[in-house]
GROMACS .gro file of C-alpha atoms in nm:
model
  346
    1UNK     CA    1   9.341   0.741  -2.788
    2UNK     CA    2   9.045   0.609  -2.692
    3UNK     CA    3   8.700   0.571  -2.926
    4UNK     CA    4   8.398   0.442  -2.745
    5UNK     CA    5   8.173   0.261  -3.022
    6UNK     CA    6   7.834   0.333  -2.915
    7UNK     CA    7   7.480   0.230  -3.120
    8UNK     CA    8   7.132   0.155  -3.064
    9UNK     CA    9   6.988  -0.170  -2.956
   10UNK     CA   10   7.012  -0.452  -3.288
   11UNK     CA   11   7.278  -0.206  -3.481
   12UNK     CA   12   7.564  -0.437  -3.440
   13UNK     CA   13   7.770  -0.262  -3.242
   14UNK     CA   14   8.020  -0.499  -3.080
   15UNK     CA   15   8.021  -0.743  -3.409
   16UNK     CA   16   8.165  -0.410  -3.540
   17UNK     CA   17   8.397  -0.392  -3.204
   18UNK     CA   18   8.496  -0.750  -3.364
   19UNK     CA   19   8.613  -0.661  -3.664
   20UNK     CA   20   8.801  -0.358  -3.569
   21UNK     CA   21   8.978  -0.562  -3.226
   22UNK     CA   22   8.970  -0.910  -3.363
   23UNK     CA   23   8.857  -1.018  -3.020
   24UNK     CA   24   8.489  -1.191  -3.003
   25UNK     CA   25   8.300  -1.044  -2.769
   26UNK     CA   26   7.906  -1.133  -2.706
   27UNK     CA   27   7.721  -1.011  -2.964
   28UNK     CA   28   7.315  -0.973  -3.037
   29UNK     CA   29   7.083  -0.790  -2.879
   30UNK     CA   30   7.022  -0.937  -2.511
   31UNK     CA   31   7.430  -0.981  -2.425
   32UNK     CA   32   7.574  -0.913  -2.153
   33UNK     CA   33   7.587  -0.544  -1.989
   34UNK     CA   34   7.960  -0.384  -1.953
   35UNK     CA   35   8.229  -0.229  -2.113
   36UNK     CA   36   8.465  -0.442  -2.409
   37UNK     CA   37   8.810  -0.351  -2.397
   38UNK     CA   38   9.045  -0.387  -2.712
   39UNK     CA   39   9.373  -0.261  -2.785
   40UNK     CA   40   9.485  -0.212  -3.165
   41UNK     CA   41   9.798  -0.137  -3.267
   42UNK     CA   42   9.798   0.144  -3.570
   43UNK     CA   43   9.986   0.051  -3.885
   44UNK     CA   44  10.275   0.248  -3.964
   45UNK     CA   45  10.563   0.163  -4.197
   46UNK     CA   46  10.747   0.455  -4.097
   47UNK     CA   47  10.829   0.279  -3.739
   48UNK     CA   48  10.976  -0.047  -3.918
   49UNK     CA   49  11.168   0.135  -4.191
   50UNK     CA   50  11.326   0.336  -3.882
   51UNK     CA   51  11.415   0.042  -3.683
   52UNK     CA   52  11.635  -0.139  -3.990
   53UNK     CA   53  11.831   0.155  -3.963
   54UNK     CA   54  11.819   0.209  -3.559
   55UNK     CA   55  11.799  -0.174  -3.464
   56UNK     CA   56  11.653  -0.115  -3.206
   57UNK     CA   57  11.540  -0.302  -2.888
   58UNK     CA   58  11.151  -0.253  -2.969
   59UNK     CA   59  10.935  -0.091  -3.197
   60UNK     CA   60  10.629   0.082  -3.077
   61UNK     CA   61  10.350   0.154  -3.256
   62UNK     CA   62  10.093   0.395  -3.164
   63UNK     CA   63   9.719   0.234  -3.025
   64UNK     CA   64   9.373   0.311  -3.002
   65UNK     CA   65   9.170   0.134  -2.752
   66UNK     CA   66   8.821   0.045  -2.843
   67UNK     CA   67   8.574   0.062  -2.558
   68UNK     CA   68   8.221  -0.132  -2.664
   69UNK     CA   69   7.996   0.034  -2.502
   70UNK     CA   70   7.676  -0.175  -2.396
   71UNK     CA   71   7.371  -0.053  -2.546
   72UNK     CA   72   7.198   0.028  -2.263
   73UNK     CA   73   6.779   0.110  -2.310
   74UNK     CA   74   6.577   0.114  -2.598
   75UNK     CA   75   6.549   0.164  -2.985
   76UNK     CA   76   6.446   0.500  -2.898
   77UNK     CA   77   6.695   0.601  -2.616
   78UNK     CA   78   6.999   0.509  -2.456
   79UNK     CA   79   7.017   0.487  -2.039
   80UNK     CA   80   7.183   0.714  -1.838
   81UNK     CA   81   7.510   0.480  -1.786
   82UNK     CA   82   7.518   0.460  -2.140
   83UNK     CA   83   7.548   0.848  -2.194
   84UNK     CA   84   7.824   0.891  -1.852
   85UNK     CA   85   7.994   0.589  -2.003
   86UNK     CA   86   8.020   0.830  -2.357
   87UNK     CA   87   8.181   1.074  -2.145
   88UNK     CA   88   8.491   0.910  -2.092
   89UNK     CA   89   8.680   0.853  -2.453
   90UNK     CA   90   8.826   1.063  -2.702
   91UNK     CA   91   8.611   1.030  -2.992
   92UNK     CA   92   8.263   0.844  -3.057
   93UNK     CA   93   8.200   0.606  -3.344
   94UNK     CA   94   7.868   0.531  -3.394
   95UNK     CA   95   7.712   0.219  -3.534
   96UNK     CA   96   7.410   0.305  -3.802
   97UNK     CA   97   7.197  -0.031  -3.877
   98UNK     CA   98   7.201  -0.037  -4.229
   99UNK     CA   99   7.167  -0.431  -4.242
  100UNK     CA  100   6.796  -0.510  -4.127
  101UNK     CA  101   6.490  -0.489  -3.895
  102UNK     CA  102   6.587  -0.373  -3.593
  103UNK     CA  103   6.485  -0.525  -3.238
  104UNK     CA  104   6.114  -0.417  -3.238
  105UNK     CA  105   6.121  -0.553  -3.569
  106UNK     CA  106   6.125  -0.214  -3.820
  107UNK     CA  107   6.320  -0.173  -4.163
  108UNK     CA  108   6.628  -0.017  -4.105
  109UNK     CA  109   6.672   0.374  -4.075
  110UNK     CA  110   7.028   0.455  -4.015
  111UNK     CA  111   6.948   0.853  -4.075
  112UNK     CA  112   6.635   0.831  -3.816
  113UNK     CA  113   6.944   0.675  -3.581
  114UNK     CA  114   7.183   0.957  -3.646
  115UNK     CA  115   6.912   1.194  -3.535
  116UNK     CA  116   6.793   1.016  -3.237
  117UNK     CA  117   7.125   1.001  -3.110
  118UNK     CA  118   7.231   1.383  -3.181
  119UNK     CA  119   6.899   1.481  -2.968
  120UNK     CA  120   7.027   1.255  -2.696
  121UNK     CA  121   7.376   1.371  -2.636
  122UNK     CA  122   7.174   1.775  -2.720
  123UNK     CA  123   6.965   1.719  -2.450
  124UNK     CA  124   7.215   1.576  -2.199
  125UNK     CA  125   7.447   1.841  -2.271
  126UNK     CA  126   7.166   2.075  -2.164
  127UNK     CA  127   7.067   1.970  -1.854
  128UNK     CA  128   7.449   1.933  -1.755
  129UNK     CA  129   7.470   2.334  -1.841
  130UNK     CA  130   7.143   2.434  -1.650
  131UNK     CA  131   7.282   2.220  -1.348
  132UNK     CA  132   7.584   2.379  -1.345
  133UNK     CA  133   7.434   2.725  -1.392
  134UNK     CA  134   7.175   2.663  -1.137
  135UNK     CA  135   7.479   2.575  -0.882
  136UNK     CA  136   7.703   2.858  -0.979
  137UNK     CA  137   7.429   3.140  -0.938
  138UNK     CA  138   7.342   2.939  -0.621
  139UNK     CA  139   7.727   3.011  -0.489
  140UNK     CA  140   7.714   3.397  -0.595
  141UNK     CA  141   8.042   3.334  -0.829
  142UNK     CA  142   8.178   3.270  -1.153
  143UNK     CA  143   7.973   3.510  -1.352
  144UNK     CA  144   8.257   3.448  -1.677
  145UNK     CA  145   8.196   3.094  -1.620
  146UNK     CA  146   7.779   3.170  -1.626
  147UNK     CA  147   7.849   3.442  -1.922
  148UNK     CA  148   8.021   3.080  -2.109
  149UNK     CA  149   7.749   2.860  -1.997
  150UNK     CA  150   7.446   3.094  -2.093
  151UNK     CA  151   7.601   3.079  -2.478
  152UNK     CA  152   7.618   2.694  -2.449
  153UNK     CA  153   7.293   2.636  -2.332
  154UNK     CA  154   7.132   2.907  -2.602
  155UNK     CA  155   7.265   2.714  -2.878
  156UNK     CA  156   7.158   2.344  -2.714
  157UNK     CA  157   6.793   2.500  -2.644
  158UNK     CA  158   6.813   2.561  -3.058
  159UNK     CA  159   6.832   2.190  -3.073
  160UNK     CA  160   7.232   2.227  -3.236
  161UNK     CA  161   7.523   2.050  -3.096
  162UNK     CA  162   7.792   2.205  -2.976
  163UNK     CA  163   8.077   2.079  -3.222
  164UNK     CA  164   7.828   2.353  -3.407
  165UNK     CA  165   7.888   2.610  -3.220
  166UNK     CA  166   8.195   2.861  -3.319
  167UNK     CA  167   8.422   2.881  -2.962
  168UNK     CA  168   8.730   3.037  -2.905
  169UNK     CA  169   9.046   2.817  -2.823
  170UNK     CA  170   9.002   3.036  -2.444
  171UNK     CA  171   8.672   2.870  -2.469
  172UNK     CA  172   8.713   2.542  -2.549
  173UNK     CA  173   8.964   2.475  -2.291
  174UNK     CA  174   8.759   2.668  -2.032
  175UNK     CA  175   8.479   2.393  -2.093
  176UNK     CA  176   8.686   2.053  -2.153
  177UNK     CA  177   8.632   1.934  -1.782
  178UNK     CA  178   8.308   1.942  -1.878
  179UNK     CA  179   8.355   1.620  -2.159
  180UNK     CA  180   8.010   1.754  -2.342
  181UNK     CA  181   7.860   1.504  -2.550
  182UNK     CA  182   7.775   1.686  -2.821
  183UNK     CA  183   8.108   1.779  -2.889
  184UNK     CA  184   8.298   1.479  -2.878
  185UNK     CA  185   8.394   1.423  -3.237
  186UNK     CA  186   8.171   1.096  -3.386
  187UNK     CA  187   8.275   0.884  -3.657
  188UNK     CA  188   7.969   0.721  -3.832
  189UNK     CA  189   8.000   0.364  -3.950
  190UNK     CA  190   7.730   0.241  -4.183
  191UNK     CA  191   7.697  -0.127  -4.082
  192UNK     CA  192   7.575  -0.314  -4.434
  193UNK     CA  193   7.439  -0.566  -4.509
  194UNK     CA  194   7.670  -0.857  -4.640
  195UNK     CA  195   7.545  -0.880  -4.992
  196UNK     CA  196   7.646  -0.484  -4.921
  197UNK     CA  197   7.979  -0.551  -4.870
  198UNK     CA  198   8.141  -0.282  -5.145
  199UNK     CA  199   7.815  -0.053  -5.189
  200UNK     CA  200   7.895   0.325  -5.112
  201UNK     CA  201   7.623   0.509  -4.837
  202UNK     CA  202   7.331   0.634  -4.919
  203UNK     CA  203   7.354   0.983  -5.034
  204UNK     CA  204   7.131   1.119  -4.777
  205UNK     CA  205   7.369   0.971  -4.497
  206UNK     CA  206   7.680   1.128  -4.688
  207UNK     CA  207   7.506   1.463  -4.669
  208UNK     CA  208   7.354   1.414  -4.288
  209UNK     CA  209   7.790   1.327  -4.207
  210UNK     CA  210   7.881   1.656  -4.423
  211UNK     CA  211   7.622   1.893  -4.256
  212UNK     CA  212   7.734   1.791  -3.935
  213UNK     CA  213   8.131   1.737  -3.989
  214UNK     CA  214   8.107   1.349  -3.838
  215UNK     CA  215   8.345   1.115  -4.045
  216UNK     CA  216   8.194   0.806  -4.192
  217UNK     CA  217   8.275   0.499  -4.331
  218UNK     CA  218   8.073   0.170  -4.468
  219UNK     CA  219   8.151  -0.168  -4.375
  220UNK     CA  220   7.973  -0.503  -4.282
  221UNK     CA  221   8.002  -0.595  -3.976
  222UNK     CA  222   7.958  -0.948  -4.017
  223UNK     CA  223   8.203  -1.028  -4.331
  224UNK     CA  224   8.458  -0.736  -4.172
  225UNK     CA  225   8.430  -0.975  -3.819
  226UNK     CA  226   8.550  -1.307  -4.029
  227UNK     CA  227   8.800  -1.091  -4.194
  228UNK     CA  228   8.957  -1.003  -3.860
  229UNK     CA  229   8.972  -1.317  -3.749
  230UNK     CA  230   9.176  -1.467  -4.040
  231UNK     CA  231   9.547  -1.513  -4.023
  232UNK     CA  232   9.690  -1.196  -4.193
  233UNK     CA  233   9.826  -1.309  -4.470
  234UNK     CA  234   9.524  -1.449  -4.573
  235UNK     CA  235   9.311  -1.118  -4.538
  236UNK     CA  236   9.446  -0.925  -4.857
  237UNK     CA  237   9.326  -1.231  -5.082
  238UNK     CA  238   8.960  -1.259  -4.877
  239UNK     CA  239   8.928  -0.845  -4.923
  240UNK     CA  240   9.018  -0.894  -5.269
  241UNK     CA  241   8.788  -1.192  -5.377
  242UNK     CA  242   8.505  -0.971  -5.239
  243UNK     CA  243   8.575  -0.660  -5.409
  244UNK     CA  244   8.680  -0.428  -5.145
  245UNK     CA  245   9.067  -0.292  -5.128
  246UNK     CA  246   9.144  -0.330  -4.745
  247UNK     CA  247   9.000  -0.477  -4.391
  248UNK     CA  248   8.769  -0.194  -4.224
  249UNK     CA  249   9.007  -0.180  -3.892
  250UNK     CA  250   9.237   0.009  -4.179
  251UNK     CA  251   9.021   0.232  -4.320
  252UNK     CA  252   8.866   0.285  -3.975
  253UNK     CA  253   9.198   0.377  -3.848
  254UNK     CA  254   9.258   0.634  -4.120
  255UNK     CA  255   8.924   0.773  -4.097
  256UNK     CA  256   8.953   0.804  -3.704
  257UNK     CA  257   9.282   1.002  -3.742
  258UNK     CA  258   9.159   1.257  -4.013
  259UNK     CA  259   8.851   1.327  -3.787
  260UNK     CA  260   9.047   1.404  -3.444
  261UNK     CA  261   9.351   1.592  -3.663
  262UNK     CA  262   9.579   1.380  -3.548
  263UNK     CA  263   9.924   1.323  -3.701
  264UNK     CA  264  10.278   1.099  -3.598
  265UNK     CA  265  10.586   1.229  -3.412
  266UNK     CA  266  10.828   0.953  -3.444
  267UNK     CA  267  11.137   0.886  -3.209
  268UNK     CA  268  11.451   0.685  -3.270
  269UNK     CA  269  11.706   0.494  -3.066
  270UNK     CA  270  11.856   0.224  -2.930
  271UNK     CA  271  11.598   0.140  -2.690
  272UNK     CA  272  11.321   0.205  -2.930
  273UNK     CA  273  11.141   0.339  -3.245
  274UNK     CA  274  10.802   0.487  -3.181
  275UNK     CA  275  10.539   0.682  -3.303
  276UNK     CA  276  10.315   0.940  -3.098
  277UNK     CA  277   9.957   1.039  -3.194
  278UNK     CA  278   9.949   1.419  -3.153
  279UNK     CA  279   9.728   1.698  -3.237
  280UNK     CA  280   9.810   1.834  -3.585
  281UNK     CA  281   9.955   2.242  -3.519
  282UNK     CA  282  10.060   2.196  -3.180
  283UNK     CA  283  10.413   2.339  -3.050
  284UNK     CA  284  10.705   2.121  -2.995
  285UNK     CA  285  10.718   2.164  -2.614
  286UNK     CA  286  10.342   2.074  -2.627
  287UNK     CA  287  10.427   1.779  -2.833
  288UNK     CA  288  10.680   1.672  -2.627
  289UNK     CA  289  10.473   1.673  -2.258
  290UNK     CA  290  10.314   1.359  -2.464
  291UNK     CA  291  10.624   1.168  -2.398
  292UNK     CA  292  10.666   1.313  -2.073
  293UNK     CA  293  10.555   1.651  -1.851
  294UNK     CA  294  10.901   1.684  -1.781
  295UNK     CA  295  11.053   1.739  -2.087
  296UNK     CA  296  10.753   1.997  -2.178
  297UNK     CA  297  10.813   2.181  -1.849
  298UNK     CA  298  11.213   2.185  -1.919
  299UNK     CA  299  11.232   2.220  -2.268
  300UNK     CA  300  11.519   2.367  -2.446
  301UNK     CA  301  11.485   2.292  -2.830
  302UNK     CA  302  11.433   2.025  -3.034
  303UNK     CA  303  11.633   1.879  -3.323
  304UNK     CA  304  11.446   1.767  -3.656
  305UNK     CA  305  11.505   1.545  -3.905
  306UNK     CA  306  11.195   1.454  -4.133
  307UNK     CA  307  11.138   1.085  -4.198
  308UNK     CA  308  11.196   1.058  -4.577
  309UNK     CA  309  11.490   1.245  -4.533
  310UNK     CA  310  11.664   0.994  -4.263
  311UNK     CA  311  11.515   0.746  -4.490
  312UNK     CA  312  11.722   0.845  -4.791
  313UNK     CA  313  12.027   0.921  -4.630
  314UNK     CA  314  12.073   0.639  -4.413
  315UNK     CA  315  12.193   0.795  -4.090
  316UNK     CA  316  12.171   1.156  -3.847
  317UNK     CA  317  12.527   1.193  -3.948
  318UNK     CA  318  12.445   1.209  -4.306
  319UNK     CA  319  12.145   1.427  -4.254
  320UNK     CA  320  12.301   1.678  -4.030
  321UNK     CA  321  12.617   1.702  -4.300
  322UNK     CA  322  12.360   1.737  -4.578
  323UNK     CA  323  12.154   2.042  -4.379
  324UNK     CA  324  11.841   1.834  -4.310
  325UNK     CA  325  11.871   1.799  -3.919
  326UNK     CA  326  11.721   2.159  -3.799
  327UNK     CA  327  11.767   2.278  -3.441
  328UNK     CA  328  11.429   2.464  -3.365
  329UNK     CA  329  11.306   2.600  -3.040
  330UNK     CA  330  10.937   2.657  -2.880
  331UNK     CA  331  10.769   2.821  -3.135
  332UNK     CA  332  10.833   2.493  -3.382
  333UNK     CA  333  10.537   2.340  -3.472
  334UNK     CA  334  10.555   1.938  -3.534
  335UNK     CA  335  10.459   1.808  -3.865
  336UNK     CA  336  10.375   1.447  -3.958
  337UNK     CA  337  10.657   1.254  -4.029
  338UNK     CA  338  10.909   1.485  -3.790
  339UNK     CA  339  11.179   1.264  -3.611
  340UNK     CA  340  11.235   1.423  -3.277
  341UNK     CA  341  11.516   1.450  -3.063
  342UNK     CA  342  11.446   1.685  -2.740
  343UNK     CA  343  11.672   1.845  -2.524
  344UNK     CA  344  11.543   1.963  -2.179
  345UNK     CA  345  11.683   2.017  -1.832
  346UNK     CA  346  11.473   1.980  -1.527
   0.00000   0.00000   0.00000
């Protein structure tokens, strides 16, 4: 999974990319232009408790990559690398200054920022569509495809986003080549001030996140940054002294899941434990193309045991004598927690 963090100019964007990675990239307004990379394991307790019974040779944890994304243009707009460079992750989280003046020296308006860059990604969006529409009718062909397109661009020209927009599943998978802005899912972080630290958002930015179905969470930056960067035993005790119950890269982890839907397959053996990020309500063999194409493309069934219940009985044996190992087939769909064997031929 990847989640490009993305803010205006001064919002603290990649001190946030800190304290979610731990790394310590250039921050302030005026660093360096490209792409930060950081890889973060997600917590799961599920994958350890597995491996005391499994032993296995490695445990694997499922990861997000954060991509900082440089903050290309002004307080006002973001440059045309900037919104192709949006293009290419998963989900967007984006950084509202809720900490001071920004570059040009105003008070902080995270809600004015929200808006600004909803118009942006609206108006990009659009002029993708009419290009494409323009090209099509140009080429005599694809009048479903123009049909689709027409629908998009009506609701864009109403100044909505498309992640407001009501689409079929046919739809939506007709137009995910397309990687339309204003559809990527966004996660809002509320960058605080320090003396901020514990404070709950505004209620006009908890409203602005509701109306729009964006997640959000509030952190500071700065104290979340020396947080990350403390051994890990000694981050409980720092959270705790300053009133807030975990480190953000938690929370933002948790947040990030609910907003995409995603759940955990977990798989057990000898080699490994692991757990895969998938799409909550998606079919076994769909499920199991994330481990490989193969085994989606030759699936034969899948045998399930939930977590808790391997947990509490100590072994497959146990399970399958006790009725708790189910054979199901392609109609199956994964829940959190699942442990899945799959059988395929190819």
């Amino acid at each position: 999974m990847r989640i490009g963090l993305v803010g205006f100019p001064g919002s603290g964007k990649s001190t946030v990319f800190n304290a979610l990675t731990g790394l310590s990239a250039e921050t302030g307004f005026g660093a360096k232009k490209g792409k930060n990379l950081g890889v973060v394991k997600v917590p799961d307790d599920r994958v350890g408790a597995l491996a005391k019974i499994y032993n296995p040779k490695k445990r694997v944890y499922a990861e997000i990559t954060f991509v900082d994304i440089a903050a290309g243009g002004s307080t006002r707009g973001l440059d045309r690398d900037v919104l192709n460079a949006m293009r290419e992750v998963d989900a967007l989280c984006q950084v509202l200054n809720a900490f001071g003046a920004d570059v040009e020296g105003r008070p902080p308006d995270p809600l004015r920022e929200l808006v600004d860059l909803e118009i942006e990604t609206i108006l990009a969006d659009q002029e993708l569509v009419e290009k494409r529409i323009a090209k099509l009718r140009k080429e005599q062909h694809g009048a479903r495809e123009i049909a689709l397109l027409e629908k998009l661009l009506a609701h864009l020209e109403s100044e909505q986003p498309l992640r407001r927009l009501e689409l079929s599943a046919e739809e939506l998978k007709a137009i995910s080549g397309y990687q339309f802005l204003s559809l990527t899912p966004i996660l809002l972080v509320l960058n605080a001030a320090e003396d901020r630290v514990a404070a709950e958002a505004p209620d006009e930015i908890v409203a602005a996140a509701r109306e729009r179905g964006l997640g959000l969470i509030v952190l500071s930056a700065k104290v979340e940054m020396e947080i990350a960067q403390l051994p890990e035993e000694e981050q409980g005790e720092f959270c705790e002294a300053i009133g807030i119950a975990e480190p953000a890269r938690k929370r933002f982890i948790r947040a990030a899941f609910a907003l995409l839907d995603l759940i955990s397959m977990l798989t057990v053996g000898e080699d490994e434990c692991r757990a895969w990020p998938i799409r909550r309500g998606i079919p076994a063999p769909q499920a199991a193309g994330k481990i490989h194409s193969d085994i989606e493309r030759g699936f034969i069934r899948v045998e399930v045991i939930h977590f808790q219940d391997l947990l509490d009985l100590g072994s497959e044996a146990k399970c399958r004598d006790a009725g708790k190992l189910a054979v199901q087939g392609k109609d199956y769909v994964i829940r959190d927690g699942d442990v899945c064997n799959f059988r395929f031929n190819v």
